[in-house]
Amino acid sequence: MRLTALTASLLAATLTCALPVYAEHHHHSTVHSAATAQHTTLQVNNAWSRELPPSAPVGAAFMTIVNPSDQADRLISAHSSIAKVTELHAHIHENDVMRMVKVDTVDIPAHDQLVLAPGGYHIMLIDLQRPLLAGEHLPLTLEFEHAGTLDITVDIKSSDAGTAADHDDHAHH
Ligand SMILES: [Cu+2]
């Protein structure tokens, strides 16, 4: 990824992200009622998260979002009752170090898919309200620019179960 020049501003955005996320809670419900009428064409497969020690303050959710339609879409936000703050994150390489940055949106091209996986895009769950335990599930609401909101269930896998997204290596375009 060639995001290096943007790093400073993205990191600055990360530090100030908490308030905008709260601000979006209100128009969420509005978008949701619109989306139930206009059924989404997006499909979310293989949504998973990794179990964490009970004291862990943050977790991450991964998945594959398939867009079989002719219209490109864009993931614009996510939220979950399990986390006080939920952010869209990417990983960037900087001076041989991988670090996470907050991103505003992630594109899902038409007839393509977006893969969220360890080391790449993910949904960051910040200030966890309960532990992520293997075998349990967490609720997640995704908000898309065109498809509206989509409620999904994320499987929490044990940390020694390996990654679940091996078949999706051609993730980002
Ligand atoms: Cu992150």
PDB file of C-alpha atoms and ligand atoms in Angstrom:
ATOM      1  CA  MET A   1       0.000   0.000   0.000  1.00  0.00           C
ATOM      2  CA  ARG A   2       1.281   3.460  -0.841  1.00  0.00           C
ATOM      3  CA  LEU A   3      -0.223   5.297   2.076  1.00  0.00           C
ATOM      4  CA  THR A   4       3.012   6.364   3.700  1.00  0.00           C
ATOM      5  CA  ALA A   5       2.677  10.061   2.866  1.00  0.00           C
ATOM      6  CA  LEU A   6      -0.729  10.094   4.451  1.00  0.00           C
ATOM      7  CA  THR A   7       0.425   8.472   7.655  1.00  0.00           C
ATOM      8  CA  ALA A   8       0.725  11.603   9.724  1.00  0.00           C
ATOM      9  CA  SER A   9      -2.746  12.872   8.957  1.00  0.00           C
ATOM     10  CA  LEU A  10      -4.287   9.446   9.329  1.00  0.00           C
ATOM     11  CA  LEU A  11      -2.688   9.008  12.705  1.00  0.00           C
ATOM     12  CA  ALA A  12      -3.990  12.378  13.732  1.00  0.00           C
ATOM     13  CA  ALA A  13      -7.449  11.243  12.694  1.00  0.00           C
ATOM     14  CA  THR A  14      -7.067   8.131  14.832  1.00  0.00           C
ATOM     15  CA  LEU A  15      -6.542  10.194  17.915  1.00  0.00           C
ATOM     16  CA  THR A  16      -9.701  12.201  17.445  1.00  0.00           C
ATOM     17  CA  CYS A  17     -12.000   9.432  16.253  1.00  0.00           C
ATOM     18  CA  ALA A  18     -14.082   8.835  19.346  1.00  0.00           C
ATOM     19  CA  LEU A  19     -16.482  11.758  19.000  1.00  0.00           C
ATOM     20  CA  PRO A  20     -17.378  11.328  15.297  1.00  0.00           C
ATOM     21  CA  VAL A  21     -18.246   7.693  15.962  1.00  0.00           C
ATOM     22  CA  TYR A  22     -20.707   8.669  18.651  1.00  0.00           C
ATOM     23  CA  ALA A  23     -22.192  11.339  16.426  1.00  0.00           C
ATOM     24  CA  GLU A  24     -23.089   8.711  13.839  1.00  0.00           C
ATOM     25  CA  HIS A  25     -25.226   6.671  16.163  1.00  0.00           C
ATOM     26  CA  HIS A  26     -28.244   8.844  15.535  1.00  0.00           C
ATOM     27  CA  HIS A  27     -28.561   8.636  11.811  1.00  0.00           C
ATOM     28  CA  HIS A  28     -27.911   4.919  11.996  1.00  0.00           C
ATOM     29  CA  SER A  29     -31.493   4.050  12.756  1.00  0.00           C
ATOM     30  CA  THR A  30     -32.711   6.249   9.907  1.00  0.00           C
ATOM     31  CA  VAL A  31     -30.501   4.473   7.407  1.00  0.00           C
ATOM     32  CA  HIS A  32     -31.581   1.133   8.800  1.00  0.00           C
ATOM     33  CA  SER A  33     -35.255   1.568   8.001  1.00  0.00           C
ATOM     34  CA  ALA A  34     -34.362   2.617   4.460  1.00  0.00           C
ATOM     35  CA  ALA A  35     -32.248  -0.489   4.029  1.00  0.00           C
ATOM     36  CA  THR A  36     -34.924  -2.966   5.050  1.00  0.00           C
ATOM     37  CA  ALA A  37     -37.115  -1.739   2.208  1.00  0.00           C
ATOM     38  CA  GLN A  38     -34.309  -1.827  -0.352  1.00  0.00           C
ATOM     39  CA  HIS A  39     -32.760  -5.242   0.190  1.00  0.00           C
ATOM     40  CA  THR A  40     -29.001  -5.232   0.085  1.00  0.00           C
ATOM     41  CA  THR A  41     -27.171  -7.136  -2.611  1.00  0.00           C
ATOM     42  CA  LEU A  42     -24.008  -7.391  -0.568  1.00  0.00           C
ATOM     43  CA  GLN A  43     -23.083 -10.673   1.081  1.00  0.00           C
ATOM     44  CA  VAL A  44     -20.900 -11.041   4.117  1.00  0.00           C
ATOM     45  CA  ASN A  45     -19.136 -14.374   4.480  1.00  0.00           C
ATOM     46  CA  ASN A  46     -16.897 -15.873   7.086  1.00  0.00           C
ATOM     47  CA  ALA A  47     -17.164 -13.109   9.685  1.00  0.00           C
ATOM     48  CA  TRP A  48     -14.857 -13.944  12.558  1.00  0.00           C
ATOM     49  CA  SER A  49     -12.906 -12.551  15.450  1.00  0.00           C
ATOM     50  CA  ARG A  50     -10.225 -14.005  17.678  1.00  0.00           C
ATOM     51  CA  GLU A  51     -10.690 -14.865  21.331  1.00  0.00           C
ATOM     52  CA  LEU A  52      -8.815 -12.597  23.718  1.00  0.00           C
ATOM     53  CA  PRO A  53      -7.883 -12.591  27.393  1.00  0.00           C
ATOM     54  CA  PRO A  54     -10.715 -11.079  29.482  1.00  0.00           C
ATOM     55  CA  SER A  55      -8.660  -7.977  30.222  1.00  0.00           C
ATOM     56  CA  ALA A  56      -8.011  -7.122  26.538  1.00  0.00           C
ATOM     57  CA  PRO A  57      -9.346  -3.629  25.797  1.00  0.00           C
ATOM     58  CA  VAL A  58      -9.580  -4.001  22.005  1.00  0.00           C
ATOM     59  CA  GLY A  59     -10.375  -6.688  19.448  1.00  0.00           C
ATOM     60  CA  ALA A  60     -10.825  -6.916  15.693  1.00  0.00           C
ATOM     61  CA  ALA A  61     -13.380  -8.407  13.309  1.00  0.00           C
ATOM     62  CA  PHE A  62     -12.579  -9.886   9.887  1.00  0.00           C
ATOM     63  CA  MET A  63     -14.790 -11.009   6.996  1.00  0.00           C
ATOM     64  CA  THR A  64     -15.263 -11.179   3.259  1.00  0.00           C
ATOM     65  CA  ILE A  65     -17.792  -8.780   1.734  1.00  0.00           C
ATOM     66  CA  VAL A  66     -18.956  -9.875  -1.713  1.00  0.00           C
ATOM     67  CA  ASN A  67     -20.500  -7.393  -4.126  1.00  0.00           C
ATOM     68  CA  PRO A  68     -22.198  -9.272  -6.993  1.00  0.00           C
ATOM     69  CA  SER A  69     -23.947  -6.158  -8.320  1.00  0.00           C
ATOM     70  CA  ASP A  70     -23.042  -3.680 -11.082  1.00  0.00           C
ATOM     71  CA  GLN A  71     -22.700  -0.865  -8.578  1.00  0.00           C
ATOM     72  CA  ALA A  72     -19.575  -0.233  -6.544  1.00  0.00           C
ATOM     73  CA  ASP A  73     -20.248   0.275  -2.862  1.00  0.00           C
ATOM     74  CA  ARG A  74     -18.315   1.466   0.115  1.00  0.00           C
ATOM     75  CA  LEU A  75     -18.137   0.427   3.755  1.00  0.00           C
ATOM     76  CA  ILE A  76     -18.543   3.660   5.695  1.00  0.00           C
ATOM     77  CA  SER A  77     -18.945   2.599   9.319  1.00  0.00           C
ATOM     78  CA  ALA A  78     -19.591  -0.238  11.712  1.00  0.00           C
ATOM     79  CA  HIS A  79     -20.795  -0.548  15.257  1.00  0.00           C
ATOM     80  CA  SER A  80     -21.383  -3.213  17.854  1.00  0.00           C
ATOM     81  CA  SER A  81     -22.938  -3.337  21.296  1.00  0.00           C
ATOM     82  CA  ILE A  82     -19.808  -5.182  22.425  1.00  0.00           C
ATOM     83  CA  ALA A  83     -17.549  -2.148  21.909  1.00  0.00           C
ATOM     84  CA  LYS A  84     -17.926   1.481  22.890  1.00  0.00           C
ATOM     85  CA  VAL A  85     -16.143   2.623  19.744  1.00  0.00           C
ATOM     86  CA  THR A  86     -15.840   0.821  16.426  1.00  0.00           C
ATOM     87  CA  GLU A  87     -13.470   1.972  13.686  1.00  0.00           C
ATOM     88  CA  LEU A  88     -12.465   0.897  10.185  1.00  0.00           C
ATOM     89  CA  HIS A  89      -8.737   0.222  10.162  1.00  0.00           C
ATOM     90  CA  ALA A  90      -6.044  -0.622   7.620  1.00  0.00           C
ATOM     91  CA  HIS A  91      -2.485  -1.766   8.166  1.00  0.00           C
ATOM     92  CA  ILE A  92       0.363   0.117   6.553  1.00  0.00           C
ATOM     93  CA  HIS A  93       4.076  -0.612   6.362  1.00  0.00           C
ATOM     94  CA  GLU A  94       6.241   2.156   7.692  1.00  0.00           C
ATOM     95  CA  ASN A  95       9.991   1.807   8.250  1.00  0.00           C
ATOM     96  CA  ASP A  96       9.545  -1.982   8.221  1.00  0.00           C
ATOM     97  CA  VAL A  97       6.929  -1.754  10.928  1.00  0.00           C
ATOM     98  CA  MET A  98       3.285  -2.640  10.438  1.00  0.00           C
ATOM     99  CA  ARG A  99       0.950  -0.201  12.051  1.00  0.00           C
ATOM    100  CA  MET A 100      -2.781   0.327  12.052  1.00  0.00           C
ATOM    101  CA  VAL A 101      -4.427   3.471  10.774  1.00  0.00           C
ATOM    102  CA  LYS A 102      -8.037   4.545  10.859  1.00  0.00           C
ATOM    103  CA  VAL A 103      -9.653   4.941   7.457  1.00  0.00           C
ATOM    104  CA  ASP A 104     -12.930   6.723   6.691  1.00  0.00           C
ATOM    105  CA  THR A 105     -14.236   4.285   4.088  1.00  0.00           C
ATOM    106  CA  VAL A 106     -13.246   1.095   2.282  1.00  0.00           C
ATOM    107  CA  ASP A 107     -14.320   0.527  -1.347  1.00  0.00           C
ATOM    108  CA  ILE A 108     -16.009  -2.622  -2.578  1.00  0.00           C
ATOM    109  CA  PRO A 109     -15.828  -2.574  -6.395  1.00  0.00           C
ATOM    110  CA  ALA A 110     -18.678  -3.954  -8.507  1.00  0.00           C
ATOM    111  CA  HIS A 111     -18.413  -7.693  -9.172  1.00  0.00           C
ATOM    112  CA  ASP A 112     -15.636  -7.969  -6.665  1.00  0.00           C
ATOM    113  CA  GLN A 113     -15.045  -8.550  -2.992  1.00  0.00           C
ATOM    114  CA  LEU A 114     -13.424  -6.861  -0.064  1.00  0.00           C
ATOM    115  CA  VAL A 115     -11.472  -9.055   2.318  1.00  0.00           C
ATOM    116  CA  LEU A 116     -10.897  -7.933   5.859  1.00  0.00           C
ATOM    117  CA  ALA A 117      -8.115 -10.084   7.296  1.00  0.00           C
ATOM    118  CA  PRO A 118      -5.275  -9.968   9.831  1.00  0.00           C
ATOM    119  CA  GLY A 119      -2.542  -7.666   8.521  1.00  0.00           C
ATOM    120  CA  GLY A 120      -4.991  -5.808   6.269  1.00  0.00           C
ATOM    121  CA  TYR A 121      -8.338  -4.120   6.610  1.00  0.00           C
ATOM    122  CA  HIS A 122     -10.273  -4.901   9.770  1.00  0.00           C
ATOM    123  CA  ILE A 123     -12.979  -3.552  12.017  1.00  0.00           C
ATOM    124  CA  MET A 124     -11.469  -2.424  15.288  1.00  0.00           C
ATOM    125  CA  LEU A 125     -13.558  -2.994  18.405  1.00  0.00           C
ATOM    126  CA  ILE A 126     -12.381  -0.493  21.008  1.00  0.00           C
ATOM    127  CA  ASP A 127     -13.212  -0.500  24.711  1.00  0.00           C
ATOM    128  CA  LEU A 128     -14.738  -3.974  24.823  1.00  0.00           C
ATOM    129  CA  GLN A 129     -17.790  -4.304  27.055  1.00  0.00           C
ATOM    130  CA  ARG A 130     -17.412  -8.048  27.541  1.00  0.00           C
ATOM    131  CA  PRO A 131     -14.642 -10.583  26.828  1.00  0.00           C
ATOM    132  CA  LEU A 132     -14.286 -12.218  23.404  1.00  0.00           C
ATOM    133  CA  LEU A 133     -14.692 -15.915  24.236  1.00  0.00           C
ATOM    134  CA  ALA A 134     -14.083 -18.711  21.733  1.00  0.00           C
ATOM    135  CA  GLY A 135     -17.305 -20.324  20.542  1.00  0.00           C
ATOM    136  CA  GLU A 136     -19.394 -17.248  21.271  1.00  0.00           C
ATOM    137  CA  HIS A 137     -20.616 -14.618  18.829  1.00  0.00           C
ATOM    138  CA  LEU A 138     -20.778 -10.870  18.681  1.00  0.00           C
ATOM    139  CA  PRO A 139     -23.276  -8.671  16.860  1.00  0.00           C
ATOM    140  CA  LEU A 140     -21.995  -6.203  14.299  1.00  0.00           C
ATOM    141  CA  THR A 141     -23.823  -3.656  12.167  1.00  0.00           C
ATOM    142  CA  LEU A 142     -22.157  -2.600   8.943  1.00  0.00           C
ATOM    143  CA  GLU A 143     -23.149   0.569   7.142  1.00  0.00           C
ATOM    144  CA  PHE A 144     -22.631   0.906   3.405  1.00  0.00           C
ATOM    145  CA  GLU A 145     -22.944   3.955   1.187  1.00  0.00           C
ATOM    146  CA  HIS A 146     -25.515   2.362  -1.145  1.00  0.00           C
ATOM    147  CA  ALA A 147     -26.678  -0.863   0.490  1.00  0.00           C
ATOM    148  CA  GLY A 148     -27.555   0.778   3.808  1.00  0.00           C
ATOM    149  CA  THR A 149     -27.034  -1.176   7.001  1.00  0.00           C
ATOM    150  CA  LEU A 150     -26.486  -4.876   7.388  1.00  0.00           C
ATOM    151  CA  ASP A 151     -26.627  -6.714  10.717  1.00  0.00           C
ATOM    152  CA  ILE A 152     -24.267  -9.645  10.909  1.00  0.00           C
ATOM    153  CA  THR A 153     -23.039 -12.146  13.498  1.00  0.00           C
ATOM    154  CA  VAL A 154     -19.329 -12.585  14.035  1.00  0.00           C
ATOM    155  CA  ASP A 155     -17.965 -15.960  15.198  1.00  0.00           C
ATOM    156  CA  ILE A 156     -15.317 -15.788  17.888  1.00  0.00           C
ATOM    157  CA  LYS A 157     -12.629 -18.380  17.196  1.00  0.00           C
ATOM    158  CA  SER A 158     -10.005 -19.785  19.504  1.00  0.00           C
ATOM    159  CA  SER A 159      -6.580 -18.224  19.038  1.00  0.00           C
ATOM    160  CA  ASP A 160      -5.013 -21.517  17.902  1.00  0.00           C
ATOM    161  CA  ALA A 161      -7.606 -22.185  15.211  1.00  0.00           C
ATOM    162  CA  GLY A 162      -5.535 -20.518  12.479  1.00  0.00           C
ATOM    163  CA  THR A 163      -6.853 -17.898  10.100  1.00  0.00           C
ATOM    164  CA  ALA A 164     -10.167 -18.378   8.424  1.00  0.00           C
ATOM    165  CA  ALA A 165      -9.537 -16.356   5.279  1.00  0.00           C
ATOM    166  CA  ASP A 166      -6.760 -18.304   3.510  1.00  0.00           C
ATOM    167  CA  HIS A 167      -8.666 -18.480   0.252  1.00  0.00           C
ATOM    168  CA  ASP A 168      -8.948 -14.724  -0.062  1.00  0.00           C
ATOM    169  CA  ASP A 169      -5.400 -13.615  -0.721  1.00  0.00           C
ATOM    170  CA  HIS A 170      -6.210 -11.314  -3.635  1.00  0.00           C
ATOM    171  CA  ALA A 171      -7.948  -8.959  -1.276  1.00  0.00           C
ATOM    172  CA  HIS A 172      -7.196  -5.358  -2.091  1.00  0.00           C
ATOM    173  CA  HIS A 173      -7.289  -3.695  -5.466  1.00  0.00           C
TER     174      HIS A 173
HETATM  175 CU    CU B   1      -6.994  -1.819  14.178  1.00  0.00          CU
END
